[in-house]
Short mmCIF file of C-alpha atoms in Angstrom, two decimals:
data_model
loop_
_atom_site.label_atom_id
_atom_site.label_comp_id
_atom_site.label_asym_id
_atom_site.label_seq_id
_atom_site.Cartn_x
_atom_site.Cartn_y
_atom_site.Cartn_z
CA MET T 1 0.00 0.00 0.00
CA PRO T 2 2.73 2.56 0.68
CA VAL T 3 3.94 2.10 -2.92
CA ARG T 4 0.46 2.97 -4.23
CA ALA T 5 0.33 6.04 -2.01
CA LEU T 6 3.76 7.11 -3.27
CA ILE T 7 2.69 6.63 -6.90
CA ALA T 8 -0.54 8.58 -6.27
CA ALA T 9 1.41 11.42 -4.65
CA ALA T 10 3.88 11.50 -7.56
CA ALA T 11 1.01 11.55 -10.08
CA ALA T 12 -0.70 14.39 -8.20
CA ALA T 13 2.55 16.37 -8.11
CA PHE T 14 3.04 15.81 -11.85
CA LEU T 15 -0.49 17.00 -12.63
CA LEU T 16 -0.01 20.08 -10.45
CA LEU T 17 3.27 20.97 -12.16
CA SER T 18 1.74 20.35 -15.59
CA ALA T 19 -1.16 22.66 -14.79
CA CYS T 20 1.21 25.39 -13.58
CA SER T 21 3.30 25.25 -16.73
CA ALA T 22 0.40 25.22 -19.19
CA ARG T 23 0.79 27.78 -21.94
CA GLU T 24 -1.57 30.73 -21.84
CA VAL T 25 -4.48 30.70 -24.26
CA LEU T 26 -5.60 34.03 -25.72
CA VAL T 27 -9.27 34.90 -25.33
CA PRO T 28 -10.94 36.18 -28.52
CA ARG T 29 -12.06 39.81 -28.59
CA SER T 30 -15.33 41.31 -29.82
CA LYS T 31 -16.06 41.70 -33.53
CA THR T 32 -18.58 44.47 -32.89
CA VAL T 33 -17.39 48.01 -33.51
CA PRO T 34 -18.66 50.29 -30.73
CA ALA T 35 -21.07 52.99 -31.92
CA GLY T 36 -19.32 56.26 -32.71
CA ILE T 37 -15.77 54.85 -32.61
CA ASP T 38 -13.68 55.45 -35.74
CA LEU T 39 -9.89 55.31 -35.46
CA THR T 40 -9.45 56.31 -39.12
CA GLY T 41 -6.95 59.09 -39.67
CA LEU T 42 -3.38 60.20 -40.07
CA TRP T 43 -1.77 60.40 -36.64
CA ARG T 44 1.52 62.07 -35.63
CA LEU T 45 3.41 61.05 -32.50
CA GLN T 46 3.54 63.83 -29.92
CA THR T 47 7.20 64.26 -29.11
CA GLU T 48 6.81 65.82 -25.68
CA GLY T 49 5.45 63.44 -23.06
CA SER T 50 4.66 60.74 -25.62
CA ASN T 51 6.06 57.93 -23.48
CA GLU T 52 5.23 57.69 -19.81
CA LYS T 53 7.99 55.23 -18.96
CA LEU T 54 10.65 55.52 -21.69
CA SER T 55 12.25 58.42 -23.51
CA ASP T 56 12.46 58.26 -27.32
CA ALA T 57 16.12 57.18 -27.04
CA GLU T 58 15.27 54.48 -24.50
CA TRP T 59 12.37 53.25 -26.69
CA ARG T 60 14.70 52.92 -29.69
CA ALA T 61 17.38 51.21 -27.58
CA ALA T 62 14.84 48.73 -26.24
CA ASN T 63 13.83 47.79 -29.77
CA ASP T 64 17.09 48.02 -31.74
CA GLY T 65 18.49 44.56 -32.22
CA GLY T 66 15.75 43.09 -30.09
CA ILE T 67 14.42 40.80 -32.78
CA ALA T 68 15.47 37.25 -32.08
CA ILE T 69 14.94 34.89 -34.98
CA PRO T 70 15.88 31.31 -34.15
CA SER T 71 18.59 29.74 -36.24
CA ALA T 72 20.08 26.28 -36.34
CA SER T 73 23.44 27.58 -35.12
CA ARG T 74 22.05 29.22 -31.99
CA GLU T 75 21.43 27.14 -28.88
CA ARG T 76 18.54 29.03 -27.31
CA ARG T 77 18.34 27.07 -24.07
CA SER T 78 21.97 27.47 -23.08
CA GLN T 79 22.10 31.25 -23.52
CA PRO T 80 20.28 33.54 -21.12
CA ARG T 81 18.09 35.93 -23.03
CA ALA T 82 17.69 39.62 -22.34
CA SER T 83 14.05 40.58 -22.04
CA ARG T 84 14.19 42.54 -25.27
CA ASP T 85 15.24 39.38 -27.13
CA SER T 86 11.92 37.59 -26.66
CA LEU T 87 10.46 36.42 -29.96
CA VAL T 88 7.31 38.48 -29.49
CA HIS T 89 9.36 41.60 -30.35
CA VAL T 90 9.32 40.47 -33.99
CA PHE T 91 5.65 41.51 -34.08
CA LEU T 92 6.15 44.97 -32.55
CA GLU T 93 5.94 47.84 -35.02
CA THR T 94 6.56 51.48 -34.19
CA GLY T 95 6.32 54.72 -36.07
CA ALA T 96 6.18 58.47 -35.66
CA MET T 97 3.30 58.57 -38.18
CA LEU T 98 0.37 56.19 -38.17
CA LYS T 99 -2.23 55.97 -40.88
CA ILE T 100 -5.25 54.00 -39.70
CA THR T 101 -8.00 52.87 -42.02
CA GLN T 102 -11.02 51.40 -40.28
CA THR T 103 -13.29 49.27 -42.45
CA GLU T 104 -16.40 47.23 -41.76
CA HIS T 105 -14.30 44.14 -40.96
CA GLY T 106 -10.93 45.36 -39.68
CA LEU T 107 -8.18 47.90 -39.24
CA PHE T 108 -5.20 48.65 -41.47
CA ILE T 109 -2.39 50.44 -39.64
CA SER T 110 0.51 51.91 -41.62
CA PHE T 111 3.64 52.72 -39.62
CA ASP T 112 5.65 55.56 -41.20
CA ARG T 113 4.26 54.58 -44.63
CA ALA T 114 6.62 51.60 -44.67
CA ILE T 115 4.81 48.72 -42.98
CA VAL T 116 1.08 48.02 -43.10
CA GLU T 117 -0.51 45.65 -40.59
CA GLU T 118 -4.01 44.23 -41.04
CA TYR T 119 -6.15 43.30 -38.04
CA ARG T 120 -9.56 41.69 -38.45
CA TYR T 121 -12.17 42.27 -35.77
CA GLY T 122 -12.54 39.20 -33.60
CA GLU T 123 -9.58 37.43 -35.23
CA ASN T 124 -8.03 34.41 -33.55
CA ARG T 125 -5.24 33.04 -35.72
CA VAL T 126 -1.60 32.10 -36.02
CA VAL T 127 0.66 34.81 -37.48
CA ASN T 128 4.26 34.54 -38.55
CA VAL T 129 7.27 36.57 -39.49
CA GLY T 130 9.68 34.24 -41.22
CA PRO T 131 10.15 31.20 -38.97
CA VAL T 132 8.67 32.91 -35.91
CA GLU T 133 5.04 31.97 -35.18
CA ALA T 134 2.67 33.37 -32.61
CA ASP T 135 -1.00 33.26 -31.69
CA ARG T 136 -2.94 36.48 -32.23
CA VAL T 137 -6.34 37.75 -31.19
CA SER T 138 -7.67 41.22 -31.82
CA GLY T 139 -10.93 43.05 -31.47
CA TRP T 140 -12.84 45.55 -29.42
CA ASP T 141 -12.83 45.99 -25.64
CA GLY T 142 -15.28 48.80 -25.03
CA GLY T 143 -13.99 51.75 -27.09
CA ASP T 144 -10.44 50.34 -27.28
CA TYR T 145 -9.04 48.19 -30.06
CA VAL T 146 -6.84 45.49 -28.52
CA ILE T 147 -4.27 43.27 -30.23
CA GLU T 148 -2.66 40.44 -28.27
CA THR T 149 0.20 38.38 -29.69
CA LEU T 150 1.55 35.37 -27.77
CA ASP T 151 4.78 33.70 -28.85
CA MET T 152 5.58 30.02 -28.37
CA GLU T 153 7.69 30.79 -25.30
CA GLY T 154 4.77 32.40 -23.44
CA ASN T 155 5.79 36.03 -24.02
CA LYS T 156 2.89 38.33 -24.84
CA LEU T 157 2.67 41.65 -26.69
CA VAL T 158 -0.46 43.69 -25.95
CA GLU T 159 -1.30 46.79 -27.99
CA ARG T 160 -4.29 48.95 -27.13
CA TYR T 161 -5.53 51.87 -29.28
CA ALA T 162 -8.05 54.37 -27.91
CA LEU T 163 -9.35 57.80 -28.85
CA GLN T 164 -9.14 60.57 -26.28
CA GLY T 165 -11.13 63.71 -25.78
CA ASP T 166 -13.11 64.71 -28.84
CA GLY T 167 -11.28 62.22 -31.08
CA THR T 168 -8.34 64.47 -31.93
CA ALA T 169 -5.91 62.35 -29.89
CA LEU T 170 -5.04 58.67 -30.12
CA VAL T 171 -3.38 56.78 -27.28
CA ARG T 172 -1.41 53.62 -27.99
CA ARG T 173 -0.46 51.49 -25.01
CA VAL T 174 2.16 48.82 -25.62
CA SER T 175 2.93 46.20 -22.99
CA ILE T 176 5.16 43.18 -23.18
CA PHE T 177 4.78 40.40 -20.67
CA ARG T 178 7.52 37.84 -20.22
CA LYS T 179 6.33 34.63 -18.60
CA GLY T 180 3.29 36.50 -17.24
CA GLU T 181 5.22 39.40 -15.69
CA LEU T 182 5.22 42.95 -17.09
CA ASP T 183 8.53 43.53 -18.86
CA LEU T 184 7.91 46.73 -20.86
CA SER T 185 5.14 49.32 -20.73
CA VAL T 186 5.00 52.32 -23.06
CA VAL T 187 2.27 54.86 -23.71
CA GLN T 188 2.42 56.81 -26.96
CA ARG T 189 0.15 59.77 -27.69
CA TYR T 190 -0.66 60.76 -31.26
CA GLU T 191 -2.44 63.85 -32.57
CA ARG T 192 -4.58 63.92 -35.68
CA THR T 193 -2.97 65.74 -38.60
#
């Protein structure tokens, strides 16, 4: 009997550890556009006070070289990774000018007229940049448009776009969570041009 009790205790411990290490699952967002919300416009980053936590130089430093694309020659497990090297950074776009086009089914966001991202309301899909894959959900949360991207290592990028005041200001909140803990938080304010 003590052997059975030991086996049962070991099985219970295994199940508990398995449950604790389960990968996060993203919850789909609403497809319904809130009445009166239209993010369409050409938006310019406000240079003074645009980031609550990082200066422009710090923001660039946090993102320069922070894209980690796995290669066969790199042993990822043996090398400690700086927080900015999480794979979710591949999906982070920034720009001083945003052009947002809001349609019946989604948003198109152009960053500095160079990169255009498409987000479909209520999407729940796998996205990739080269060999890097991640889960993505996006949609509406009240008057905010929220995009969540979760990489295979459990790092999550959350972007939230919201109008302020009479619709002449746009606030973009960017957060990166590494293993469930907040790693980077930036607030950017844009004005309509």
